[in-house]
Amino acid sequence: MGWTSISSTVTELANGDLQVVSVLRPEVASPPPPPPTSLLVVDGFDAPLSGWSTYAGSFRSNLSNLEVGTAGLDLLGRTAEVFPPDQFSEATIASGTRADTQLQVFVRRTGVNRYGFGYLDTGEWYLKYDGGPGAPMMATVPGPLQVPGDVLRVEARGSVIIGLRNGVELLRVTDARLTSGVPGVALASAVAFWTPVFAEWRGGGF
């Protein structure tokens, strides 16, 4: 252990010598630097859409909502940042979202493939290794209908993929086919006019 002098006193002795008395305390180590802040991106869709790449369909920001304007598959990825392999995608369903719109949040989109979590009109929540129509489900579970205000979240932690609704874990699978990529949102819309889908999106890394 090192020592640090904090004060010294000099006294002249009777014989003319000088005596130096110092008060010492243990050396205090500098505190370690804080851990790095994990990446976190939040989009409340209250400004023109920026930082996203549209892979299918058409999207826009309007009245603090993400809106979709085409029927069929619509796919949007967050590409302005580089996300670490361990990542999440989370979105809040907007007020006015049609009940027949099948919504999905996804992580690790690479090429045409991604890990998606969402709701099926059959009354089931699912985790899917998704590359388009006909892609097989990895897991499903019966559950309540998606409703405005619900928060959908999918996480990729190593080879573990987790789907959560309103903070409650519904599904968990192990799959190592995708190890990195882009997070975002996807949906299947039944109408070809602008309609709200999400009120906020959050994505980041662990």
PDB file of C-alpha atoms in Angstrom:
ATOM      1  CA  MET A   1       0.000   0.000   0.000  1.00  0.00           C
ATOM      2  CA  GLY A   2       1.320   3.480  -0.847  1.00  0.00           C
ATOM      3  CA  TRP A   3       1.221   6.492   1.447  1.00  0.00           C
ATOM      4  CA  THR A   4       0.535  10.154   0.718  1.00  0.00           C
ATOM      5  CA  SER A   5       1.772  13.073   2.873  1.00  0.00           C
ATOM      6  CA  ILE A   6      -1.008  15.554   3.711  1.00  0.00           C
ATOM      7  CA  SER A   7       0.836  17.960   6.095  1.00  0.00           C
ATOM      8  CA  SER A   8       4.326  18.587   7.530  1.00  0.00           C
ATOM      9  CA  THR A   9       5.586  20.557  10.550  1.00  0.00           C
ATOM     10  CA  VAL A  10       9.224  21.759  10.916  1.00  0.00           C
ATOM     11  CA  THR A  11      10.543  22.288  14.501  1.00  0.00           C
ATOM     12  CA  GLU A  12      13.983  23.579  15.505  1.00  0.00           C
ATOM     13  CA  LEU A  13      15.473  21.491  18.326  1.00  0.00           C
ATOM     14  CA  ALA A  14      17.590  22.863  21.182  1.00  0.00           C
ATOM     15  CA  ASN A  15      20.769  21.664  19.535  1.00  0.00           C
ATOM     16  CA  GLY A  16      19.913  23.531  16.365  1.00  0.00           C
ATOM     17  CA  ASP A  17      18.776  20.540  14.358  1.00  0.00           C
ATOM     18  CA  LEU A  18      15.511  20.671  12.454  1.00  0.00           C
ATOM     19  CA  GLN A  19      12.827  18.059  13.060  1.00  0.00           C
ATOM     20  CA  VAL A  20      10.209  17.402  10.378  1.00  0.00           C
ATOM     21  CA  VAL A  21       6.943  15.731  11.458  1.00  0.00           C
ATOM     22  CA  SER A  22       4.545  14.599   8.712  1.00  0.00           C
ATOM     23  CA  VAL A  23       1.006  13.295   9.004  1.00  0.00           C
ATOM     24  CA  LEU A  24       0.369  10.503   6.512  1.00  0.00           C
ATOM     25  CA  ARG A  25      -2.694   8.722   5.242  1.00  0.00           C
ATOM     26  CA  PRO A  26      -3.058   5.648   3.002  1.00  0.00           C
ATOM     27  CA  GLU A  27      -3.148   6.336  -0.705  1.00  0.00           C
ATOM     28  CA  VAL A  28      -6.692   6.198  -2.036  1.00  0.00           C
ATOM     29  CA  ALA A  29      -7.063   4.479  -5.399  1.00  0.00           C
ATOM     30  CA  SER A  30      -8.992   6.289  -8.107  1.00  0.00           C
ATOM     31  CA  PRO A  31     -12.480   4.845  -8.623  1.00  0.00           C
ATOM     32  CA  PRO A  32     -12.858   2.629 -11.689  1.00  0.00           C
ATOM     33  CA  PRO A  33     -14.431   4.237 -14.752  1.00  0.00           C
ATOM     34  CA  PRO A  34     -18.168   3.666 -15.133  1.00  0.00           C
ATOM     35  CA  PRO A  35     -19.159   0.794 -17.409  1.00  0.00           C
ATOM     36  CA  PRO A  36     -19.942   1.777 -21.003  1.00  0.00           C
ATOM     37  CA  THR A  37     -23.540   2.740 -21.656  1.00  0.00           C
ATOM     38  CA  SER A  38     -25.416   0.204 -23.741  1.00  0.00           C
ATOM     39  CA  LEU A  39     -26.800   1.442 -27.029  1.00  0.00           C
ATOM     40  CA  LEU A  40     -30.386   2.655 -26.777  1.00  0.00           C
ATOM     41  CA  VAL A  41     -32.400   4.219 -29.612  1.00  0.00           C
ATOM     42  CA  VAL A  42     -35.900   5.639 -29.075  1.00  0.00           C
ATOM     43  CA  ASP A  43     -38.184   6.886 -31.847  1.00  0.00           C
ATOM     44  CA  GLY A  44     -41.534   8.419 -30.915  1.00  0.00           C
ATOM     45  CA  PHE A  45     -42.356   9.138 -34.577  1.00  0.00           C
ATOM     46  CA  ASP A  46     -42.931  12.831 -33.900  1.00  0.00           C
ATOM     47  CA  ALA A  47     -40.607  13.922 -36.732  1.00  0.00           C
ATOM     48  CA  PRO A  48     -40.182  12.840 -40.361  1.00  0.00           C
ATOM     49  CA  LEU A  49     -39.018   9.235 -40.529  1.00  0.00           C
ATOM     50  CA  SER A  50     -35.213   9.130 -40.352  1.00  0.00           C
ATOM     51  CA  GLY A  51     -32.610   6.467 -39.633  1.00  0.00           C
ATOM     52  CA  TRP A  52     -34.731   3.643 -41.040  1.00  0.00           C
ATOM     53  CA  SER A  53     -34.597   1.494 -44.165  1.00  0.00           C
ATOM     54  CA  THR A  54     -37.818   0.276 -45.774  1.00  0.00           C
ATOM     55  CA  TYR A  55     -37.388  -3.284 -47.054  1.00  0.00           C
ATOM     56  CA  ALA A  56     -41.025  -3.773 -48.081  1.00  0.00           C
ATOM     57  CA  GLY A  57     -44.178  -1.649 -48.177  1.00  0.00           C
ATOM     58  CA  SER A  58     -44.367   2.049 -47.251  1.00  0.00           C
ATOM     59  CA  PHE A  59     -44.099   3.849 -43.911  1.00  0.00           C
ATOM     60  CA  ARG A  60     -44.297   7.377 -42.561  1.00  0.00           C
ATOM     61  CA  SER A  61     -44.320   9.291 -39.273  1.00  0.00           C
ATOM     62  CA  ASN A  62     -47.592  11.104 -38.664  1.00  0.00           C
ATOM     63  CA  LEU A  63     -49.166  12.550 -35.500  1.00  0.00           C
ATOM     64  CA  SER A  64     -46.590  10.771 -33.272  1.00  0.00           C
ATOM     65  CA  ASN A  65     -47.346   7.397 -34.831  1.00  0.00           C
ATOM     66  CA  LEU A  66     -45.657   5.125 -37.297  1.00  0.00           C
ATOM     67  CA  GLU A  67     -48.135   4.571 -40.117  1.00  0.00           C
ATOM     68  CA  VAL A  68     -48.195   2.014 -42.912  1.00  0.00           C
ATOM     69  CA  GLY A  69     -49.693   2.738 -46.321  1.00  0.00           C
ATOM     70  CA  THR A  70     -49.644  -0.537 -48.255  1.00  0.00           C
ATOM     71  CA  ALA A  71     -51.391  -3.864 -47.907  1.00  0.00           C
ATOM     72  CA  GLY A  72     -49.472  -7.101 -47.479  1.00  0.00           C
ATOM     73  CA  LEU A  73     -45.988  -7.424 -45.977  1.00  0.00           C
ATOM     74  CA  ASP A  74     -44.399  -4.224 -44.651  1.00  0.00           C
ATOM     75  CA  LEU A  75     -40.865  -4.350 -43.274  1.00  0.00           C
ATOM     76  CA  LEU A  76     -38.801  -1.582 -41.653  1.00  0.00           C
ATOM     77  CA  GLY A  77     -35.268  -1.858 -40.209  1.00  0.00           C
ATOM     78  CA  ARG A  78     -33.298   0.536 -38.021  1.00  0.00           C
ATOM     79  CA  THR A  79     -30.053   1.064 -39.938  1.00  0.00           C
ATOM     80  CA  ALA A  80     -28.678   4.412 -38.713  1.00  0.00           C
ATOM     81  CA  GLU A  81     -26.782   2.724 -35.860  1.00  0.00           C
ATOM     82  CA  VAL A  82     -24.627  -0.397 -35.616  1.00  0.00           C
ATOM     83  CA  PHE A  83     -26.281  -2.705 -33.101  1.00  0.00           C
ATOM     84  CA  PRO A  84     -24.325  -5.337 -31.164  1.00  0.00           C
ATOM     85  CA  PRO A  85     -25.170  -9.022 -31.672  1.00  0.00           C
ATOM     86  CA  ASP A  86     -27.053  -9.130 -28.361  1.00  0.00           C
ATOM     87  CA  GLN A  87     -29.932  -6.758 -29.046  1.00  0.00           C
ATOM     88  CA  PHE A  88     -33.622  -6.052 -28.577  1.00  0.00           C
ATOM     89  CA  SER A  89     -36.502  -4.487 -30.492  1.00  0.00           C
ATOM     90  CA  GLU A  90     -39.563  -3.124 -28.671  1.00  0.00           C
ATOM     91  CA  ALA A  91     -42.639  -1.308 -29.952  1.00  0.00           C
ATOM     92  CA  THR A  92     -45.865   0.050 -28.455  1.00  0.00           C
ATOM     93  CA  ILE A  93     -49.043  -0.583 -30.451  1.00  0.00           C
ATOM     94  CA  ALA A  94     -50.668   2.711 -31.461  1.00  0.00           C
ATOM     95  CA  SER A  95     -54.193   3.802 -30.727  1.00  0.00           C
ATOM     96  CA  GLY A  96     -56.305   3.195 -33.817  1.00  0.00           C
ATOM     97  CA  THR A  97     -54.320   0.173 -34.998  1.00  0.00           C
ATOM     98  CA  ARG A  98     -56.629  -2.197 -36.845  1.00  0.00           C
ATOM     99  CA  ALA A  99     -57.260  -5.464 -35.021  1.00  0.00           C
ATOM    100  CA  ASP A 100     -56.622  -7.454 -38.215  1.00  0.00           C
ATOM    101  CA  THR A 101     -53.100  -6.060 -38.629  1.00  0.00           C
ATOM    102  CA  GLN A 102     -50.540  -8.711 -37.698  1.00  0.00           C
ATOM    103  CA  LEU A 103     -47.677  -6.895 -35.967  1.00  0.00           C
ATOM    104  CA  GLN A 104     -44.118  -8.059 -35.378  1.00  0.00           C
ATOM    105  CA  VAL A 105     -40.917  -6.801 -33.784  1.00  0.00           C
ATOM    106  CA  PHE A 106     -37.677  -8.372 -34.966  1.00  0.00           C
ATOM    107  CA  VAL A 107     -33.946  -8.601 -34.282  1.00  0.00           C
ATOM    108  CA  ARG A 108     -30.823  -9.678 -36.183  1.00  0.00           C
ATOM    109  CA  ARG A 109     -32.185  -9.183 -39.678  1.00  0.00           C
ATOM    110  CA  THR A 110     -29.492 -10.501 -42.023  1.00  0.00           C
ATOM    111  CA  GLY A 111     -30.251 -10.768 -45.717  1.00  0.00           C
ATOM    112  CA  VAL A 112     -33.942 -11.666 -45.832  1.00  0.00           C
ATOM    113  CA  ASN A 113     -33.976 -13.537 -42.516  1.00  0.00           C
ATOM    114  CA  ARG A 114     -34.760 -12.310 -38.996  1.00  0.00           C
ATOM    115  CA  TYR A 115     -36.010 -13.435 -35.593  1.00  0.00           C
ATOM    116  CA  GLY A 116     -39.564 -12.128 -35.204  1.00  0.00           C
ATOM    117  CA  PHE A 117     -42.041 -12.030 -32.335  1.00  0.00           C
ATOM    118  CA  GLY A 118     -45.681 -11.166 -32.840  1.00  0.00           C
ATOM    119  CA  TYR A 119     -49.344 -12.115 -32.849  1.00  0.00           C
ATOM    120  CA  LEU A 120     -51.263 -14.313 -35.273  1.00  0.00           C
ATOM    121  CA  ASP A 121     -54.929 -13.877 -36.122  1.00  0.00           C
ATOM    122  CA  THR A 122     -55.370 -17.493 -34.989  1.00  0.00           C
ATOM    123  CA  GLY A 123     -55.072 -16.269 -31.384  1.00  0.00           C
ATOM    124  CA  GLU A 124     -51.447 -17.245 -30.836  1.00  0.00           C
ATOM    125  CA  TRP A 125     -48.207 -15.411 -30.055  1.00  0.00           C
ATOM    126  CA  TYR A 126     -45.139 -16.697 -31.874  1.00  0.00           C
ATOM    127  CA  LEU A 127     -41.374 -16.654 -32.271  1.00  0.00           C
ATOM    128  CA  LYS A 128     -40.276 -17.185 -35.841  1.00  0.00           C
ATOM    129  CA  TYR A 129     -37.123 -17.565 -37.879  1.00  0.00           C
ATOM    130  CA  ASP A 130     -38.654 -15.392 -40.536  1.00  0.00           C
ATOM    131  CA  GLY A 131     -37.694 -14.995 -44.147  1.00  0.00           C
ATOM    132  CA  GLY A 132     -41.123 -14.328 -45.605  1.00  0.00           C
ATOM    133  CA  PRO A 133     -44.418 -16.159 -46.202  1.00  0.00           C
ATOM    134  CA  GLY A 134     -44.308 -19.825 -45.272  1.00  0.00           C
ATOM    135  CA  ALA A 135     -41.373 -19.518 -42.865  1.00  0.00           C
ATOM    136  CA  PRO A 136     -41.800 -22.066 -40.042  1.00  0.00           C
ATOM    137  CA  MET A 137     -42.623 -21.051 -36.484  1.00  0.00           C
ATOM    138  CA  MET A 138     -40.042 -21.803 -33.798  1.00  0.00           C
ATOM    139  CA  ALA A 139     -42.634 -21.649 -30.989  1.00  0.00           C
ATOM    140  CA  THR A 140     -46.238 -20.539 -30.382  1.00  0.00           C
ATOM    141  CA  VAL A 141     -48.450 -20.069 -27.351  1.00  0.00           C
ATOM    142  CA  PRO A 142     -52.169 -19.172 -27.078  1.00  0.00           C
ATOM    143  CA  GLY A 143     -52.749 -15.743 -25.615  1.00  0.00           C
ATOM    144  CA  PRO A 144     -54.933 -12.654 -25.453  1.00  0.00           C
ATOM    145  CA  LEU A 145     -55.562 -10.509 -28.491  1.00  0.00           C
ATOM    146  CA  GLN A 146     -53.032  -7.745 -29.194  1.00  0.00           C
ATOM    147  CA  VAL A 147     -54.525  -4.350 -28.310  1.00  0.00           C
ATOM    148  CA  PRO A 148     -53.404  -0.705 -28.542  1.00  0.00           C
ATOM    149  CA  GLY A 149     -50.991   0.084 -25.722  1.00  0.00           C
ATOM    150  CA  ASP A 150     -49.454  -3.390 -25.714  1.00  0.00           C
ATOM    151  CA  VAL A 151     -45.646  -3.396 -25.748  1.00  0.00           C
ATOM    152  CA  LEU A 152     -44.109  -6.107 -27.932  1.00  0.00           C
ATOM    153  CA  ARG A 153     -40.461  -6.961 -27.330  1.00  0.00           C
ATOM    154  CA  VAL A 154     -38.044  -9.504 -28.738  1.00  0.00           C
ATOM    155  CA  GLU A 155     -34.548 -10.098 -27.377  1.00  0.00           C
ATOM    156  CA  ALA A 156     -31.545 -11.961 -28.765  1.00  0.00           C
ATOM    157  CA  ARG A 157     -29.029 -12.955 -26.097  1.00  0.00           C
ATOM    158  CA  GLY A 158     -26.431 -15.251 -27.566  1.00  0.00           C
ATOM    159  CA  SER A 159     -28.378 -18.150 -29.055  1.00  0.00           C
ATOM    160  CA  VAL A 160     -31.425 -17.498 -26.834  1.00  0.00           C
ATOM    161  CA  ILE A 161     -34.375 -15.662 -28.425  1.00  0.00           C
ATOM    162  CA  ILE A 162     -37.104 -14.327 -26.109  1.00  0.00           C
ATOM    163  CA  GLY A 163     -40.536 -12.876 -26.864  1.00  0.00           C
ATOM    164  CA  LEU A 164     -42.287 -10.648 -24.318  1.00  0.00           C
ATOM    165  CA  ARG A 165     -45.667  -8.902 -24.159  1.00  0.00           C
ATOM    166  CA  ASN A 166     -45.988  -6.031 -21.670  1.00  0.00           C
ATOM    167  CA  GLY A 167     -42.839  -7.178 -19.901  1.00  0.00           C
ATOM    168  CA  VAL A 168     -44.028 -10.762 -19.448  1.00  0.00           C
ATOM    169  CA  GLU A 169     -42.029 -13.480 -21.150  1.00  0.00           C
ATOM    170  CA  LEU A 170     -44.264 -15.608 -23.358  1.00  0.00           C
ATOM    171  CA  LEU A 171     -41.772 -17.601 -25.417  1.00  0.00           C
ATOM    172  CA  ARG A 172     -38.115 -18.612 -25.343  1.00  0.00           C
ATOM    173  CA  VAL A 173     -36.175 -20.680 -27.875  1.00  0.00           C
ATOM    174  CA  THR A 174     -32.579 -21.501 -28.695  1.00  0.00           C
ATOM    175  CA  ASP A 175     -31.408 -20.884 -32.251  1.00  0.00           C
ATOM    176  CA  ALA A 176     -27.946 -19.992 -33.562  1.00  0.00           C
ATOM    177  CA  ARG A 177     -28.633 -19.427 -37.265  1.00  0.00           C
ATOM    178  CA  LEU A 178     -28.428 -15.620 -37.011  1.00  0.00           C
ATOM    179  CA  THR A 179     -25.657 -14.050 -34.944  1.00  0.00           C
ATOM    180  CA  SER A 180     -25.967 -10.353 -35.824  1.00  0.00           C
ATOM    181  CA  GLY A 181     -28.028  -7.920 -37.870  1.00  0.00           C
ATOM    182  CA  VAL A 182     -30.597  -5.138 -37.770  1.00  0.00           C
ATOM    183  CA  PRO A 183     -33.599  -4.719 -35.414  1.00  0.00           C
ATOM    184  CA  GLY A 184     -36.935  -3.308 -36.542  1.00  0.00           C
ATOM    185  CA  VAL A 185     -40.641  -3.903 -37.095  1.00  0.00           C
ATOM    186  CA  ALA A 186     -42.753  -5.813 -39.592  1.00  0.00           C
ATOM    187  CA  LEU A 187     -46.450  -6.358 -40.184  1.00  0.00           C
ATOM    188  CA  ALA A 188     -49.059  -7.766 -42.501  1.00  0.00           C
ATOM    189  CA  SER A 189     -51.673  -5.120 -43.290  1.00  0.00           C
ATOM    190  CA  ALA A 190     -55.083  -5.851 -44.754  1.00  0.00           C
ATOM    191  CA  VAL A 191     -55.656  -2.348 -46.112  1.00  0.00           C
ATOM    192  CA  ALA A 192     -53.934  -0.127 -48.669  1.00  0.00           C
ATOM    193  CA  PHE A 193     -54.364   3.257 -47.008  1.00  0.00           C
ATOM    194  CA  TRP A 194     -52.423   5.044 -44.266  1.00  0.00           C
ATOM    195  CA  THR A 195     -53.201   3.608 -40.856  1.00  0.00           C
ATOM    196  CA  PRO A 196     -51.324   3.762 -37.518  1.00  0.00           C
ATOM    197  CA  VAL A 197     -49.406   0.753 -36.249  1.00  0.00           C
ATOM    198  CA  PHE A 198     -46.865   1.786 -33.585  1.00  0.00           C
ATOM    199  CA  ALA A 199     -46.667   4.771 -31.212  1.00  0.00           C
ATOM    200  CA  GLU A 200     -43.036   4.274 -30.159  1.00  0.00           C
ATOM    201  CA  TRP A 201     -40.065   2.069 -30.948  1.00  0.00           C
ATOM    202  CA  ARG A 202     -37.086   1.320 -28.750  1.00  0.00           C
ATOM    203  CA  GLY A 203     -34.071  -0.730 -29.733  1.00  0.00           C
ATOM    204  CA  GLY A 204     -30.641  -1.323 -28.316  1.00  0.00           C
ATOM    205  CA  GLY A 205     -27.944  -3.671 -27.186  1.00  0.00           C
ATOM    206  CA  PHE A 206     -26.972  -5.485 -24.006  1.00  0.00           C
TER     207      PHE A 206
END
